Amino acid sequence: MRVLRNCWYMFAWAKEFDAAPSITRVIADEPIVVALAAEGAGNGRSNAAGHRPIAVTVKHRIVWIWLGDAAEANVSAVPDFSCFDNVNDAGFHGGHLPTAAHYELLTDNILDLSHADFLHPDTLGGGAMTRSAPRLERDGSMISVTWDAPNDVALPIFDRRLPKPGQPAHVRLQVRWLPPAVMLLRAQVAPAGEPLENWFESNSAHIMTPESEFSTHYFYGAVRNYEQDNAEFTAKQAAVIRHAFTTEDKPMIEAQQRNMGTSDFWSLKPVLLSIDVGAVQARRALARLIEQSGQDATGHAQGN
Ligand SMILES: [Fe+2]
């Protein structure tokens, strides 16, 4: 499949290696084996099926691989998930959800968070995202989309923590996208009129690594600034989130893929709404990067 090769892809959560010294996954049609040193830190080593070496680095609880030429791997370009560094294991959860859809359909879903109001009304929705217009910003290759609702209804998972559940709340959600499909979602909730930075915040990763043209490794993980030492709370929240993704997002996105068949996204002439602004910008930015990288349709450098 045709993907951007000169960038970092999430291969696994570092903690997945606690149970197995090496893991094999298909990434962009290529079976790749990664083994980490016993201490689970620093660089690992890996091989593709054709025994080409692949650069591996472990950073921010994540095992990253560079799909391009290992000599060009640039560790300073690893996406910033430093929010995962200073939280102990009791306050962190992460998962891997194989999904039968092209990875950009999963990006579309995260870059339009108003979907939560319809798909997850009892947990992650509530209506605030639908009622606030998303604001788009770009900084180099980063695209961010922010929904800011200063006087609205808190997301249900935050509302029960407010001094008076149901009280007016300031809700701000921001998704930062980096190519190819690496997203950090920051959710902040405070009683309306209170400074956001003094109240509740969660940071979650939504990282899509293509397995093949029509299947994706969806990696998700989260930390928060409350109940950080409460492993039981973390486990409950992980179960709620996994349930929402497995029973609400995944079936919707897989059905979308089935309806599209093997057609190219743009060839279907999608009707674009204002809520799609982030998703459309991300699709165009990624297409441009792949174009500029000079790969042929098979995803390999031209002339090879
Ligand atoms: Fe969702």
PDB file of N, CA, C and O in Angstrom, residues 231-270:
ATOM      1  N   ALA A 231      -5.488   2.708  40.719  1.00  0.00           N
ATOM      2  CA  ALA A 231      -5.449   1.714  39.639  1.00  0.00           C
ATOM      3  C   ALA A 231      -6.839   1.141  39.361  1.00  0.00           C
ATOM      4  O   ALA A 231      -7.168   0.807  38.213  1.00  0.00           O
ATOM      5  N   GLU A 232      -7.651   1.056  40.402  1.00  0.00           N
ATOM      6  CA  GLU A 232      -8.994   0.506  40.229  1.00  0.00           C
ATOM      7  C   GLU A 232      -9.847   1.449  39.360  1.00  0.00           C
ATOM      8  O   GLU A 232     -10.560   1.016  38.456  1.00  0.00           O
ATOM      9  N   PHE A 233      -9.716   2.755  39.641  1.00  0.00           N
ATOM     10  CA  PHE A 233     -10.424   3.753  38.835  1.00  0.00           C
ATOM     11  C   PHE A 233      -9.945   3.685  37.380  1.00  0.00           C
ATOM     12  O   PHE A 233     -10.743   3.732  36.435  1.00  0.00           O
ATOM     13  N   THR A 234      -8.629   3.563  37.203  1.00  0.00           N
ATOM     14  CA  THR A 234      -8.061   3.473  35.857  1.00  0.00           C
ATOM     15  C   THR A 234      -8.640   2.274  35.107  1.00  0.00           C
ATOM     16  O   THR A 234      -9.019   2.376  33.933  1.00  0.00           O
ATOM     17  N   ALA A 235      -8.728   1.135  35.803  1.00  0.00           N
ATOM     18  CA  ALA A 235      -9.242  -0.076  35.156  1.00  0.00           C
ATOM     19  C   ALA A 235     -10.701   0.107  34.747  1.00  0.00           C
ATOM     20  O   ALA A 235     -11.112  -0.318  33.657  1.00  0.00           O
ATOM     21  N   LYS A 236     -11.469   0.765  35.609  1.00  0.00           N
ATOM     22  CA  LYS A 236     -12.889   1.000  35.280  1.00  0.00           C
ATOM     23  C   LYS A 236     -13.007   1.933  34.071  1.00  0.00           C
ATOM     24  O   LYS A 236     -13.801   1.704  33.167  1.00  0.00           O
ATOM     25  N   GLN A 237     -12.197   3.008  34.088  1.00  0.00           N
ATOM     26  CA  GLN A 237     -12.275   3.947  32.976  1.00  0.00           C
ATOM     27  C   GLN A 237     -11.801   3.282  31.671  1.00  0.00           C
ATOM     28  O   GLN A 237     -12.390   3.502  30.618  1.00  0.00           O
ATOM     29  N   ALA A 238     -10.774   2.444  31.781  1.00  0.00           N
ATOM     30  CA  ALA A 238     -10.287   1.727  30.592  1.00  0.00           C
ATOM     31  C   ALA A 238     -11.395   0.848  30.020  1.00  0.00           C
ATOM     32  O   ALA A 238     -11.562   0.755  28.797  1.00  0.00           O
ATOM     33  N   ALA A 239     -12.172   0.221  30.901  1.00  0.00           N
ATOM     34  CA  ALA A 239     -13.249  -0.668  30.439  1.00  0.00           C
ATOM     35  C   ALA A 239     -14.355   0.141  29.753  1.00  0.00           C
ATOM     36  O   ALA A 239     -14.884  -0.276  28.715  1.00  0.00           O
ATOM     37  N   VAL A 240     -14.672   1.303  30.313  1.00  0.00           N
ATOM     38  CA  VAL A 240     -15.713   2.162  29.715  1.00  0.00           C
ATOM     39  C   VAL A 240     -15.284   2.603  28.315  1.00  0.00           C
ATOM     40  O   VAL A 240     -16.053   2.553  27.350  1.00  0.00           O
ATOM     41  N   ILE A 241     -14.012   3.016  28.212  1.00  0.00           N
ATOM     42  CA  ILE A 241     -13.511   3.525  26.941  1.00  0.00           C
ATOM     43  C   ILE A 241     -13.413   2.403  25.908  1.00  0.00           C
ATOM     44  O   ILE A 241     -13.837   2.548  24.765  1.00  0.00           O
ATOM     45  N   ARG A 242     -12.908   1.244  26.330  1.00  0.00           N
ATOM     46  CA  ARG A 242     -12.800   0.128  25.389  1.00  0.00           C
ATOM     47  C   ARG A 242     -14.188  -0.283  24.887  1.00  0.00           C
ATOM     48  O   ARG A 242     -14.377  -0.582  23.716  1.00  0.00           O
ATOM     49  N   HIS A 243     -15.148  -0.278  25.819  1.00  0.00           N
ATOM     50  CA  HIS A 243     -16.513  -0.641  25.436  1.00  0.00           C
ATOM     51  C   HIS A 243     -17.060   0.344  24.395  1.00  0.00           C
ATOM     52  O   HIS A 243     -17.650  -0.044  23.395  1.00  0.00           O
ATOM     53  N   ALA A 244     -16.818   1.651  24.621  1.00  0.00           N
ATOM     54  CA  ALA A 244     -17.308   2.661  23.671  1.00  0.00           C
ATOM     55  C   ALA A 244     -16.648   2.476  22.303  1.00  0.00           C
ATOM     56  O   ALA A 244     -17.329   2.484  21.268  1.00  0.00           O
ATOM     57  N   PHE A 245     -15.337   2.263  22.298  1.00  0.00           N
ATOM     58  CA  PHE A 245     -14.637   2.128  21.012  1.00  0.00           C
ATOM     59  C   PHE A 245     -15.067   0.848  20.292  1.00  0.00           C
ATOM     60  O   PHE A 245     -15.258   0.837  19.084  1.00  0.00           O
ATOM     61  N   THR A 246     -15.196  -0.250  21.064  1.00  0.00           N
ATOM     62  CA  THR A 246     -15.468  -1.548  20.452  1.00  0.00           C
ATOM     63  C   THR A 246     -16.903  -1.658  19.960  1.00  0.00           C
ATOM     64  O   THR A 246     -17.158  -2.248  18.914  1.00  0.00           O
ATOM     65  N   THR A 247     -17.844  -1.095  20.740  1.00  0.00           N
ATOM     66  CA  THR A 247     -19.251  -1.297  20.387  1.00  0.00           C
ATOM     67  C   THR A 247     -19.870  -0.092  19.679  1.00  0.00           C
ATOM     68  O   THR A 247     -20.963  -0.194  19.148  1.00  0.00           O
ATOM     69  N   GLU A 248     -19.176   1.067  19.702  1.00  0.00           N
ATOM     70  CA  GLU A 248     -19.779   2.259  19.097  1.00  0.00           C
ATOM     71  C   GLU A 248     -18.958   2.767  17.894  1.00  0.00           C
ATOM     72  O   GLU A 248     -19.462   2.847  16.786  1.00  0.00           O
ATOM     73  N   ASP A 249     -17.664   3.073  18.099  1.00  0.00           N
ATOM     74  CA  ASP A 249     -16.865   3.586  16.964  1.00  0.00           C
ATOM     75  C   ASP A 249     -16.563   2.510  15.924  1.00  0.00           C
ATOM     76  O   ASP A 249     -16.775   2.708  14.727  1.00  0.00           O
ATOM     77  N   LYS A 250     -16.005   1.378  16.396  1.00  0.00           N
ATOM     78  CA  LYS A 250     -15.500   0.353  15.477  1.00  0.00           C
ATOM     79  C   LYS A 250     -16.572  -0.162  14.511  1.00  0.00           C
ATOM     80  O   LYS A 250     -16.346  -0.181  13.297  1.00  0.00           O
ATOM     81  N   PRO A 251     -17.799  -0.526  15.005  1.00  0.00           N
ATOM     82  CA  PRO A 251     -18.808  -1.013  14.050  1.00  0.00           C
ATOM     83  C   PRO A 251     -19.223   0.063  13.046  1.00  0.00           C
ATOM     84  O   PRO A 251     -19.450  -0.245  11.873  1.00  0.00           O
ATOM     85  N   MET A 252     -19.275   1.334  13.498  1.00  0.00           N
ATOM     86  CA  MET A 252     -19.678   2.414  12.595  1.00  0.00           C
ATOM     87  C   MET A 252     -18.632   2.589  11.486  1.00  0.00           C
ATOM     88  O   MET A 252     -18.970   2.686  10.303  1.00  0.00           O
ATOM     89  N   ILE A 253     -17.347   2.595  11.886  1.00  0.00           N
ATOM     90  CA  ILE A 253     -16.283   2.844  10.907  1.00  0.00           C
ATOM     91  C   ILE A 253     -16.117   1.639   9.972  1.00  0.00           C
ATOM     92  O   ILE A 253     -15.901   1.798   8.770  1.00  0.00           O
ATOM     93  N   GLU A 254     -16.252   0.436  10.520  1.00  0.00           N
ATOM     94  CA  GLU A 254     -16.143  -0.758   9.661  1.00  0.00           C
ATOM     95  C   GLU A 254     -17.297  -0.820   8.661  1.00  0.00           C
ATOM     96  O   GLU A 254     -17.119  -1.222   7.503  1.00  0.00           O
ATOM     97  N   ALA A 255     -18.491  -0.377   9.094  1.00  0.00           N
ATOM     98  CA  ALA A 255     -19.634  -0.345   8.171  1.00  0.00           C
ATOM     99  C   ALA A 255     -19.404   0.689   7.067  1.00  0.00           C
ATOM    100  O   ALA A 255     -19.727   0.463   5.900  1.00  0.00           O
ATOM    101  N   GLN A 256     -18.811   1.820   7.469  1.00  0.00           N
ATOM    102  CA  GLN A 256     -18.483   2.869   6.493  1.00  0.00           C
ATOM    103  C   GLN A 256     -17.528   2.296   5.435  1.00  0.00           C
ATOM    104  O   GLN A 256     -17.713   2.507   4.238  1.00  0.00           O
ATOM    105  N   GLN A 257     -16.514   1.536   5.900  1.00  0.00           N
ATOM    106  CA  GLN A 257     -15.558   0.934   4.967  1.00  0.00           C
ATOM    107  C   GLN A 257     -16.258  -0.073   4.045  1.00  0.00           C
ATOM    108  O   GLN A 257     -15.998  -0.103   2.841  1.00  0.00           O
ATOM    109  N   ARG A 258     -17.151  -0.876   4.607  1.00  0.00           N
ATOM    110  CA  ARG A 258     -17.864  -1.858   3.778  1.00  0.00           C
ATOM    111  C   ARG A 258     -18.688  -1.155   2.707  1.00  0.00           C
ATOM    112  O   ARG A 258     -18.741  -1.583   1.556  1.00  0.00           O
ATOM    113  N   ASN A 259     -19.339  -0.034   3.100  1.00  0.00           N
ATOM    114  CA  ASN A 259     -20.143   0.711   2.127  1.00  0.00           C
ATOM    115  C   ASN A 259     -19.279   1.314   1.027  1.00  0.00           C
ATOM    116  O   ASN A 259     -19.699   1.421  -0.121  1.00  0.00           O
ATOM    117  N   MET A 260     -18.058   1.729   1.387  1.00  0.00           N
ATOM    118  CA  MET A 260     -17.167   2.339   0.398  1.00  0.00           C
ATOM    119  C   MET A 260     -16.517   1.292  -0.497  1.00  0.00           C
ATOM    120  O   MET A 260     -16.062   1.617  -1.597  1.00  0.00           O
ATOM    121  N   GLY A 261     -16.450   0.048  -0.013  1.00  0.00           N
ATOM    122  CA  GLY A 261     -15.745  -0.985  -0.767  1.00  0.00           C
ATOM    123  C   GLY A 261     -14.302  -0.584  -0.953  1.00  0.00           C
ATOM    124  O   GLY A 261     -13.666  -0.074  -0.028  1.00  0.00           O
ATOM    125  N   THR A 262     -13.787  -0.774  -2.158  1.00  0.00           N
ATOM    126  CA  THR A 262     -12.387  -0.434  -2.404  1.00  0.00           C
ATOM    127  C   THR A 262     -12.249   0.919  -3.105  1.00  0.00           C
ATOM    128  O   THR A 262     -11.175   1.272  -3.582  1.00  0.00           O
ATOM    129  N   SER A 263     -13.356   1.684  -3.141  1.00  0.00           N
ATOM    130  CA  SER A 263     -13.298   2.977  -3.836  1.00  0.00           C
ATOM    131  C   SER A 263     -12.382   3.943  -3.108  1.00  0.00           C
ATOM    132  O   SER A 263     -12.301   3.936  -1.885  1.00  0.00           O
ATOM    133  N   ASP A 264     -11.739   4.800  -3.874  1.00  0.00           N
ATOM    134  CA  ASP A 264     -10.959   5.889  -3.285  1.00  0.00           C
ATOM    135  C   ASP A 264     -11.925   6.862  -2.607  1.00  0.00           C
ATOM    136  O   ASP A 264     -13.002   7.153  -3.125  1.00  0.00           O
ATOM    137  N   PHE A 265     -11.504   7.389  -1.457  1.00  0.00           N
ATOM    138  CA  PHE A 265     -12.371   8.282  -0.676  1.00  0.00           C
ATOM    139  C   PHE A 265     -12.900   9.443  -1.516  1.00  0.00           C
ATOM    140  O   PHE A 265     -14.099   9.700  -1.575  1.00  0.00           O
ATOM    141  N   TRP A 266     -11.997  10.163  -2.203  1.00  0.00           N
ATOM    142  CA  TRP A 266     -12.425  11.367  -2.935  1.00  0.00           C
ATOM    143  C   TRP A 266     -13.254  11.026  -4.169  1.00  0.00           C
ATOM    144  O   TRP A 266     -14.090  11.824  -4.598  1.00  0.00           O
ATOM    145  N   SER A 267     -13.048   9.800  -4.729  1.00  0.00           N
ATOM    146  CA  SER A 267     -13.805   9.433  -5.933  1.00  0.00           C
ATOM    147  C   SER A 267     -15.295   9.310  -5.610  1.00  0.00           C
ATOM    148  O   SER A 267     -16.133   9.375  -6.500  1.00  0.00           O
ATOM    149  N   LEU A 268     -15.630   9.151  -4.322  1.00  0.00           N
ATOM    150  CA  LEU A 268     -17.045   9.023  -3.944  1.00  0.00           C
ATOM    151  C   LEU A 268     -17.701  10.398  -3.785  1.00  0.00           C
ATOM    152  O   LEU A 268     -18.874  10.480  -3.444  1.00  0.00           O
ATOM    153  N   LYS A 269     -16.930  11.464  -4.029  1.00  0.00           N
ATOM    154  CA  LYS A 269     -17.437  12.838  -3.943  1.00  0.00           C
ATOM    155  C   LYS A 269     -18.202  13.076  -2.626  1.00  0.00           C
ATOM    156  O   LYS A 269     -19.388  13.378  -2.641  1.00  0.00           O
ATOM    157  N   PRO A 270     -17.498  12.931  -1.504  1.00  0.00           N
ATOM    158  CA  PRO A 270     -18.177  13.106  -0.208  1.00  0.00           C
ATOM    159  C   PRO A 270     -18.711  14.525  -0.041  1.00  0.00           C
ATOM    160  O   PRO A 270     -18.101  15.491  -0.501  1.00  0.00           O
TER     161      PRO A 270
END
